[in-house]
Amino acid sequence: MEPLNESLFDAQALDFPAALASALAPAALPGHFDELRGQATAAVPVRPAPGAAPAPAAPLLYDTAAQRPAMPAPPLSQSQSQSSQSQSQSQSSQSQSQSQQQGPSGETPALTPAWNAFFDQLGPGGFNDLPRRAVSLERQIRDNGVTYNVYADANGPQRPWSLDLFPLIVSPESWSQIEAGVLQRVRVLDRVMADVYGPQQLLAEGLIPPALVRGHPGYLRALHGVKPPGDTWLHIAAFDLARGPDGNWWVVSQRTQAPSGLGYLLENRLAITRQFPQAFEALHVQRLAATYSAMMEGLQRMCPAGVPPHIALLTPGPYNETYFEHAYLARYLGVTLVEGNDLTVRDQRLYLKTLQGLRPVHGLIKRLDDQFLDPLELRPDSTLGVPGLLQAIRAGNVLVANMPGSAFLESPALLGFLPGLARRLIGEKLKLPALPTWWCGERAALESVLPQLGDCAIKPTYPGVDGRVSFDAVLGSQLGRRELDEWAGRIVREGDVHTVQGYLPLSQMPTWANDMGPGHIAPRAMLLRVFAVSDGAQSWRVLPGGLARLAGPDAQIASMQRGGSSADVWVQTHGEVDRTTLLQPHATPASLARHRAPVTSRAAENMFWLGRYTERAENAVRLARLTLNLLGGEDQSSRPLLEWLHRMALRNALVPAEVPSAPQSRRVFERALIAELGDVDRGGSVGYSLMCIRQAAAAVRERLSQDNWNQIVRAEAEFLRRAAEQAGEGSFATSASLRALESASTALAAMTGAQTDRMSRDDAWRLLSIGRHIERLGFLSNALEAGFENGAVHEVSGFEAMVALFDSTITFHARYQQRRDVATLVDLLVLDAENPRSLAWVTQTLRGRIARLAGSAPGKLTALSYELPDPASWTLEHLCAAGPDADYPALLALLAGCETAAYHVSDAIGTRYFTLTSESLRSVGA
């Protein structure tokens, strides 16, 4: 039970916060290491059943076959004997751990010096301020748009990243053990890859079973014989560590394909240090920037060509669960964020498709699993990779971090063989032990571990890869007798696909929980992920921090996909704190020009459609508000006005075609329009346009400010929420809809402001602006043409409605007073070069921006610009000349021509700039 801290906020909290934390914070569960107090909590003795053998005097971490007196000890296999060496390290320190578990009688064990200092440095508010800081942290994560999508859904809401208020504090002594062990292990893993894809002496000597390499689907035979730049295979490696009851750290797993966390831990650090700036400084916490800087410098030095080399980060796309991290890292490291469709291979070299043509790519940081990298040689159904990428790698023309083909290193079965591999490859004994691991493809290991399944974890030998049996890891302690027998049967039938790992009670760190009362401290099981990154050829360093993953209150596995949380990791140092930053104050103007960010064809297309959908949503909102207001106003008897509203609603897909027209049944038409507002499945609805804005923005999120992104996400969520609620409004549905539309209009105005005033005027922005104005030109010219064709503009109500739709009511009445005739309408809505919604202003702006996009000098137009009508040739007398049928043929011809030209130019831009994407389905537009 976790007691509520009812007395948390009394006066003592201000004067003695560390003492209060010691008194109120529950201890870790029995048998777990308590990070807050620096020792294990004493295990609860279990009374033996009648007739059972007496329990050992001290509890052991693992119950191995050799410790069961009733069973003959089988001969140890290679992996089992190597695992037992790691186990002996734990047992050697067990007596020390047991002596630390017991404090003086009746005393609560004191906090570690680090945690004592942390609570003493909470600041003036002390414990009283923790609830406010927790709320502030949640708001900061939400406002920063930090997300982690367990199951990515193009149409669903994104899940906010879960971050606890308290950091994990790692002492310099503990970090010394971690750092030395991780550096040693990454050297071994890198040399294993070099041998497996080279001479394969380890296989010949029997140090690795062939089934774990050649039988692993992640082993890429196509790369055998390849030597990577700098002879370095692994540039980023992650190790998941657990702290046992003895206080030592143990390796649980390792990630080498595309390890995640380097971006999230940065966001964690920024968020938590903002909450506890005094404690962060007082504890002498190591900074992170120097390691990232060294990694980038190392990659640049090892790139095969390019001065300076062009490095990109390859992402699966915005629907990947960790896409936020990809965009965040790309922006932080200053590299280009690309998807597979942004790249192409020509003459065994990798290129980026940009608006200016193909640009060489010399280095690639991949966040994509190997099997999806190259549809020509790997998975043929992959749409995420780059055809021919492996050939470019074999030719030595591109550095890929990490080199493809490392998936077999992630197999938990390999952990049992690494002690022997370390002795063979680097002549050293591993300093950081791994949990005892048995690969059941070995007969001796299988027979030894079957009786222990109830005390172990069962894991797939080939996790997360196609072509072999895979399953989620399970804990034997959570299985019943029948389930254990079923698992034993599976393991016997298919031993090679099953690996059994000893279970370790995870250490528990203090967390701040707001789920009960005003908040309280609760211990949570924790798994620590640390990263080793290369800083040069055959050289690595360990990032002085990491990502702590917390298990849920009732879970025994720390997993973000199972509802876990995260915590920042503070690594203390006894020396000077490295305050290196990624700023480069001595960059020259020439180098800045060379490093100007390229605009990929995919990003350009999404920016174009972001502009079109923003304008389309504004037009739909304005038209819907105007229609609902007029249907409930005084001019309901004007048939031309109702017909014009109906035609515009149909043209812009605000109502289905089968709905009776407004003149036939005004109320049915009104209810249909209201019902369609939030329908995200119908193109043209306000909800659909807002959804498409978010989708297009998500694909270019690295180009948008955080405020702009937040506006987009909130606008969609708020409008869809209001649309769902208004279904129960009954007779008040019209009022509710108008309130929702007004709120959406305000949000869209904020988006437009951000696009206009807070974005650099590069080619991506020009395409966004071109998209907006193409949409505006087509919509307004069609609206004006429809009003003249059915005569609505010749009635006062229709005239006013037209001016309102052009958002020009104030200007019109200020300029023309009470005049309402065709000449004033054409002058303001067609010819006025100072009105941003007049056809002349929109057309002239489009012509100029299309020319600038093509690289023309200011004032010089291109052939595509001339596809649009020239406003300089328009005159009021010519456009207002009436025809024989009392219509305006010149004006109608101009309006039809503007609409046709707008969509012709749109198609031409797509052909000229977006065909490099080579996949039309990438566009969210239609």
mmCIF file with all atom_site columns, N, CA, C and O in Angstrom, residues 37-66:
data_model
loop_
_atom_site.group_PDB
_atom_site.id
_atom_site.type_symbol
_atom_site.label_atom_id
_atom_site.label_alt_id
_atom_site.label_comp_id
_atom_site.label_asym_id
_atom_site.label_entity_id
_atom_site.label_seq_id
_atom_site.pdbx_PDB_ins_code
_atom_site.Cartn_x
_atom_site.Cartn_y
_atom_site.Cartn_z
_atom_site.occupancy
_atom_site.B_iso_or_equiv
_atom_site.pdbx_formal_charge
_atom_site.auth_seq_id
_atom_site.auth_comp_id
_atom_site.auth_asym_id
_atom_site.auth_atom_id
_atom_site.pdbx_PDB_model_num
ATOM 1   N N  . ARG A 1 37 ? 17.058 5.629   -0.956  1.00 0.00 ? 37 ARG A N  1
ATOM 2   C CA . ARG A 1 37 ? 17.831 5.409   0.271   1.00 0.00 ? 37 ARG A CA 1
ATOM 3   C C  . ARG A 1 37 ? 19.138 4.672   0.021   1.00 0.00 ? 37 ARG A C  1
ATOM 4   O O  . ARG A 1 37 ? 19.916 4.463   0.948   1.00 0.00 ? 37 ARG A O  1
ATOM 5   N N  . GLY A 1 38 ? 19.367 4.248   -1.219  1.00 0.00 ? 38 GLY A N  1
ATOM 6   C CA . GLY A 1 38 ? 20.664 3.672   -1.564  1.00 0.00 ? 38 GLY A CA 1
ATOM 7   C C  . GLY A 1 38 ? 20.910 2.291   -1.026  1.00 0.00 ? 38 GLY A C  1
ATOM 8   O O  . GLY A 1 38 ? 22.064 1.891   -0.833  1.00 0.00 ? 38 GLY A O  1
ATOM 9   N N  . GLN A 1 39 ? 19.865 1.513   -0.775  1.00 0.00 ? 39 GLN A N  1
ATOM 10  C CA . GLN A 1 39 ? 20.038 0.156   -0.277  1.00 0.00 ? 39 GLN A CA 1
ATOM 11  C C  . GLN A 1 39 ? 18.788 -0.653  -0.584  1.00 0.00 ? 39 GLN A C  1
ATOM 12  O O  . GLN A 1 39 ? 17.744 -0.099  -0.924  1.00 0.00 ? 39 GLN A O  1
ATOM 13  N N  . ALA A 1 40 ? 18.917 -1.954  -0.484  1.00 0.00 ? 40 ALA A N  1
ATOM 14  C CA . ALA A 1 40 ? 17.780 -2.825  -0.754  1.00 0.00 ? 40 ALA A CA 1
ATOM 15  C C  . ALA A 1 40 ? 16.858 -2.883  0.449   1.00 0.00 ? 40 ALA A C  1
ATOM 16  O O  . ALA A 1 40 ? 17.300 -2.797  1.603   1.00 0.00 ? 40 ALA A O  1
ATOM 17  N N  . THR A 1 41 ? 15.573 -3.012  0.173   1.00 0.00 ? 41 THR A N  1
ATOM 18  C CA . THR A 1 41 ? 14.601 -3.239  1.234   1.00 0.00 ? 41 THR A CA 1
ATOM 19  C C  . THR A 1 41 ? 14.632 -4.707  1.618   1.00 0.00 ? 41 THR A C  1
ATOM 20  O O  . THR A 1 41 ? 14.659 -5.575  0.747   1.00 0.00 ? 41 THR A O  1
ATOM 21  N N  . ALA A 1 42 ? 14.637 -4.982  2.893   1.00 0.00 ? 42 ALA A N  1
ATOM 22  C CA . ALA A 1 42 ? 14.752 -6.362  3.357   1.00 0.00 ? 42 ALA A CA 1
ATOM 23  C C  . ALA A 1 42 ? 13.615 -7.206  2.807   1.00 0.00 ? 42 ALA A C  1
ATOM 24  O O  . ALA A 1 42 ? 12.453 -6.781  2.800   1.00 0.00 ? 42 ALA A O  1
ATOM 25  N N  . ALA A 1 43 ? 13.968 -8.406  2.323   1.00 0.00 ? 43 ALA A N  1
ATOM 26  C CA . ALA A 1 43 ? 12.950 -9.315  1.810   1.00 0.00 ? 43 ALA A CA 1
ATOM 27  C C  . ALA A 1 43 ? 12.137 -9.884  2.950   1.00 0.00 ? 43 ALA A C  1
ATOM 28  O O  . ALA A 1 43 ? 12.646 -10.110 4.054   1.00 0.00 ? 43 ALA A O  1
ATOM 29  N N  . VAL A 1 44 ? 10.868 -10.111 2.715   1.00 0.00 ? 44 VAL A N  1
ATOM 30  C CA . VAL A 1 44 ? 9.986  -10.669 3.736   1.00 0.00 ? 44 VAL A CA 1
ATOM 31  C C  . VAL A 1 44 ? 10.194 -12.178 3.794   1.00 0.00 ? 44 VAL A C  1
ATOM 32  O O  . VAL A 1 44 ? 10.072 -12.860 2.776   1.00 0.00 ? 44 VAL A O  1
ATOM 33  N N  . PRO A 1 45 ? 10.546 -12.725 4.949   1.00 0.00 ? 45 PRO A N  1
ATOM 34  C CA . PRO A 1 45 ? 10.734 -14.173 5.021   1.00 0.00 ? 45 PRO A CA 1
ATOM 35  C C  . PRO A 1 45 ? 9.428  -14.914 4.790   1.00 0.00 ? 45 PRO A C  1
ATOM 36  O O  . PRO A 1 45 ? 8.361  -14.469 5.197   1.00 0.00 ? 45 PRO A O  1
ATOM 37  N N  . VAL A 1 46 ? 9.539  -16.031 4.094   1.00 0.00 ? 46 VAL A N  1
ATOM 38  C CA . VAL A 1 46 ? 8.369  -16.840 3.776   1.00 0.00 ? 46 VAL A CA 1
ATOM 39  C C  . VAL A 1 46 ? 8.402  -18.101 4.614   1.00 0.00 ? 46 VAL A C  1
ATOM 40  O O  . VAL A 1 46 ? 9.418  -18.797 4.667   1.00 0.00 ? 46 VAL A O  1
ATOM 41  N N  . ARG A 1 47 ? 7.284  -18.397 5.301   1.00 0.00 ? 47 ARG A N  1
ATOM 42  C CA . ARG A 1 47 ? 7.223  -19.586 6.130   1.00 0.00 ? 47 ARG A CA 1
ATOM 43  C C  . ARG A 1 47 ? 7.156  -20.806 5.220   1.00 0.00 ? 47 ARG A C  1
ATOM 44  O O  . ARG A 1 47 ? 6.280  -20.902 4.369   1.00 0.00 ? 47 ARG A O  1
ATOM 45  N N  . PRO A 1 48 ? 8.076  -21.788 5.390   1.00 0.00 ? 48 PRO A N  1
ATOM 46  C CA . PRO A 1 48 ? 8.051  -22.954 4.517   1.00 0.00 ? 48 PRO A CA 1
ATOM 47  C C  . PRO A 1 48 ? 6.829  -23.817 4.775   1.00 0.00 ? 48 PRO A C  1
ATOM 48  O O  . PRO A 1 48 ? 6.316  -23.873 5.888   1.00 0.00 ? 48 PRO A O  1
ATOM 49  N N  . ALA A 1 49 ? 6.361  -24.459 3.723   1.00 0.00 ? 49 ALA A N  1
ATOM 50  C CA . ALA A 1 49 ? 5.229  -25.368 3.864   1.00 0.00 ? 49 ALA A CA 1
ATOM 51  C C  . ALA A 1 49 ? 5.654  -26.597 4.645   1.00 0.00 ? 49 ALA A C  1
ATOM 52  O O  . ALA A 1 49 ? 6.826  -26.950 4.692   1.00 0.00 ? 49 ALA A O  1
ATOM 53  N N  . PRO A 1 50 ? 4.696  -27.261 5.311   1.00 0.00 ? 50 PRO A N  1
ATOM 54  C CA . PRO A 1 50 ? 5.041  -28.463 6.092   1.00 0.00 ? 50 PRO A CA 1
ATOM 55  C C  . PRO A 1 50 ? 5.727  -29.496 5.210   1.00 0.00 ? 50 PRO A C  1
ATOM 56  O O  . PRO A 1 50 ? 5.274  -29.810 4.109   1.00 0.00 ? 50 PRO A O  1
ATOM 57  N N  . GLY A 1 51 ? 6.855  -29.995 5.705   1.00 0.00 ? 51 GLY A N  1
ATOM 58  C CA . GLY A 1 51 ? 7.575  -31.027 4.978   1.00 0.00 ? 51 GLY A CA 1
ATOM 59  C C  . GLY A 1 51 ? 8.499  -30.506 3.904   1.00 0.00 ? 51 GLY A C  1
ATOM 60  O O  . GLY A 1 51 ? 9.203  -31.292 3.261   1.00 0.00 ? 51 GLY A O  1
ATOM 61  N N  . ALA A 1 52 ? 8.511  -29.219 3.674   1.00 0.00 ? 52 ALA A N  1
ATOM 62  C CA . ALA A 1 52 ? 9.368  -28.666 2.623   1.00 0.00 ? 52 ALA A CA 1
ATOM 63  C C  . ALA A 1 52 ? 10.774 -28.486 3.151   1.00 0.00 ? 52 ALA A C  1
ATOM 64  O O  . ALA A 1 52 ? 11.020 -28.420 4.347   1.00 0.00 ? 52 ALA A O  1
ATOM 65  N N  . ALA A 1 53 ? 11.710 -28.427 2.216   1.00 0.00 ? 53 ALA A N  1
ATOM 66  C CA . ALA A 1 53 ? 13.104 -28.218 2.589   1.00 0.00 ? 53 ALA A CA 1
ATOM 67  C C  . ALA A 1 53 ? 13.271 -26.832 3.177   1.00 0.00 ? 53 ALA A C  1
ATOM 68  O O  . ALA A 1 53 ? 12.578 -25.899 2.785   1.00 0.00 ? 53 ALA A O  1
ATOM 69  N N  . PRO A 1 54 ? 14.172 -26.649 4.119   1.00 0.00 ? 54 PRO A N  1
ATOM 70  C CA . PRO A 1 54 ? 14.360 -25.326 4.708   1.00 0.00 ? 54 PRO A CA 1
ATOM 71  C C  . PRO A 1 54 ? 14.878 -24.343 3.665   1.00 0.00 ? 54 PRO A C  1
ATOM 72  O O  . PRO A 1 54 ? 15.631 -24.697 2.770   1.00 0.00 ? 54 PRO A O  1
ATOM 73  N N  . ALA A 1 55 ? 14.429 -23.094 3.813   1.00 0.00 ? 55 ALA A N  1
ATOM 74  C CA . ALA A 1 55 ? 14.856 -22.049 2.882   1.00 0.00 ? 55 ALA A CA 1
ATOM 75  C C  . ALA A 1 55 ? 16.299 -21.676 3.170   1.00 0.00 ? 55 ALA A C  1
ATOM 76  O O  . ALA A 1 55 ? 16.788 -21.815 4.280   1.00 0.00 ? 55 ALA A O  1
ATOM 77  N N  . PRO A 1 56 ? 17.041 -21.191 2.177   1.00 0.00 ? 56 PRO A N  1
ATOM 78  C CA . PRO A 1 56 ? 18.415 -20.746 2.417   1.00 0.00 ? 56 PRO A CA 1
ATOM 79  C C  . PRO A 1 56 ? 18.431 -19.546 3.356   1.00 0.00 ? 56 PRO A C  1
ATOM 80  O O  . PRO A 1 56 ? 17.474 -18.788 3.456   1.00 0.00 ? 56 PRO A O  1
ATOM 81  N N  . ALA A 1 57 ? 19.556 -19.369 4.010   1.00 0.00 ? 57 ALA A N  1
ATOM 82  C CA . ALA A 1 57 ? 19.647 -18.295 4.995   1.00 0.00 ? 57 ALA A CA 1
ATOM 83  C C  . ALA A 1 57 ? 19.505 -16.924 4.355   1.00 0.00 ? 57 ALA A C  1
ATOM 84  O O  . ALA A 1 57 ? 18.938 -16.025 4.929   1.00 0.00 ? 57 ALA A O  1
ATOM 85  N N  . ALA A 1 58 ? 20.068 -16.755 3.136   1.00 0.00 ? 58 ALA A N  1
ATOM 86  C CA . ALA A 1 58 ? 19.972 -15.463 2.441   1.00 0.00 ? 58 ALA A CA 1
ATOM 87  C C  . ALA A 1 58 ? 19.326 -15.688 1.091   1.00 0.00 ? 58 ALA A C  1
ATOM 88  O O  . ALA A 1 58 ? 19.684 -16.617 0.383   1.00 0.00 ? 58 ALA A O  1
ATOM 89  N N  . PRO A 1 59 ? 18.375 -14.864 0.711   1.00 0.00 ? 59 PRO A N  1
ATOM 90  C CA . PRO A 1 59 ? 17.725 -15.048 -0.591  1.00 0.00 ? 59 PRO A CA 1
ATOM 91  C C  . PRO A 1 59 ? 18.697 -14.801 -1.738  1.00 0.00 ? 59 PRO A C  1
ATOM 92  O O  . PRO A 1 59 ? 19.523 -13.895 -1.681  1.00 0.00 ? 59 PRO A O  1
ATOM 93  N N  . LEU A 1 60 ? 18.602 -15.609 -2.782  1.00 0.00 ? 60 LEU A N  1
ATOM 94  C CA . LEU A 1 60 ? 19.471 -15.494 -3.947  1.00 0.00 ? 60 LEU A CA 1
ATOM 95  C C  . LEU A 1 60 ? 18.700 -14.849 -5.080  1.00 0.00 ? 60 LEU A C  1
ATOM 96  O O  . LEU A 1 60 ? 17.477 -14.957 -5.163  1.00 0.00 ? 60 LEU A O  1
ATOM 97  N N  . LEU A 1 61 ? 19.437 -14.207 -5.970  1.00 0.00 ? 61 LEU A N  1
ATOM 98  C CA . LEU A 1 61 ? 18.788 -13.558 -7.109  1.00 0.00 ? 61 LEU A CA 1
ATOM 99  C C  . LEU A 1 61 ? 18.189 -14.571 -8.059  1.00 0.00 ? 61 LEU A C  1
ATOM 100 O O  . LEU A 1 61 ? 17.130 -14.372 -8.628  1.00 0.00 ? 61 LEU A O  1
ATOM 101 N N  . TYR A 1 62 ? 18.883 -15.686 -8.276  1.00 0.00 ? 62 TYR A N  1
ATOM 102 C CA . TYR A 1 62 ? 18.434 -16.651 -9.267  1.00 0.00 ? 62 TYR A CA 1
ATOM 103 C C  . TYR A 1 62 ? 18.478 -18.048 -8.681  1.00 0.00 ? 62 TYR A C  1
ATOM 104 O O  . TYR A 1 62 ? 19.356 -18.413 -7.934  1.00 0.00 ? 62 TYR A O  1
ATOM 105 N N  . ASP A 1 63 ? 17.486 -18.837 -9.060  1.00 0.00 ? 63 ASP A N  1
ATOM 106 C CA . ASP A 1 63 ? 17.392 -20.215 -8.610  1.00 0.00 ? 63 ASP A CA 1
ATOM 107 C C  . ASP A 1 63 ? 17.818 -21.096 -9.769  1.00 0.00 ? 63 ASP A C  1
ATOM 108 O O  . ASP A 1 63 ? 17.023 -21.487 -10.613 1.00 0.00 ? 63 ASP A O  1
ATOM 109 N N  . THR A 1 64 ? 19.094 -21.373 -9.892  1.00 0.00 ? 64 THR A N  1
ATOM 110 C CA . THR A 1 64 ? 19.609 -22.122 -11.035 1.00 0.00 ? 64 THR A CA 1
ATOM 111 C C  . THR A 1 64 ? 19.518 -23.614 -10.764 1.00 0.00 ? 64 THR A C  1
ATOM 112 O O  . THR A 1 64 ? 19.329 -24.077 -9.647  1.00 0.00 ? 64 THR A O  1
ATOM 113 N N  . ALA A 1 65 ? 19.678 -24.378 -11.827 1.00 0.00 ? 65 ALA A N  1
ATOM 114 C CA . ALA A 1 65 ? 19.562 -25.824 -11.703 1.00 0.00 ? 65 ALA A CA 1
ATOM 115 C C  . ALA A 1 65 ? 20.615 -26.375 -10.759 1.00 0.00 ? 65 ALA A C  1
ATOM 116 O O  . ALA A 1 65 ? 20.383 -27.346 -10.041 1.00 0.00 ? 65 ALA A O  1
ATOM 117 N N  . ALA A 1 66 ? 21.791 -25.733 -10.743 1.00 0.00 ? 66 ALA A N  1
ATOM 118 C CA . ALA A 1 66 ? 22.858 -26.223 -9.876  1.00 0.00 ? 66 ALA A CA 1
ATOM 119 C C  . ALA A 1 66 ? 22.528 -26.046 -8.410  1.00 0.00 ? 66 ALA A C  1
ATOM 120 O O  . ALA A 1 66 ? 23.128 -26.684 -7.560  1.00 0.00 ? 66 ALA A O  1
#
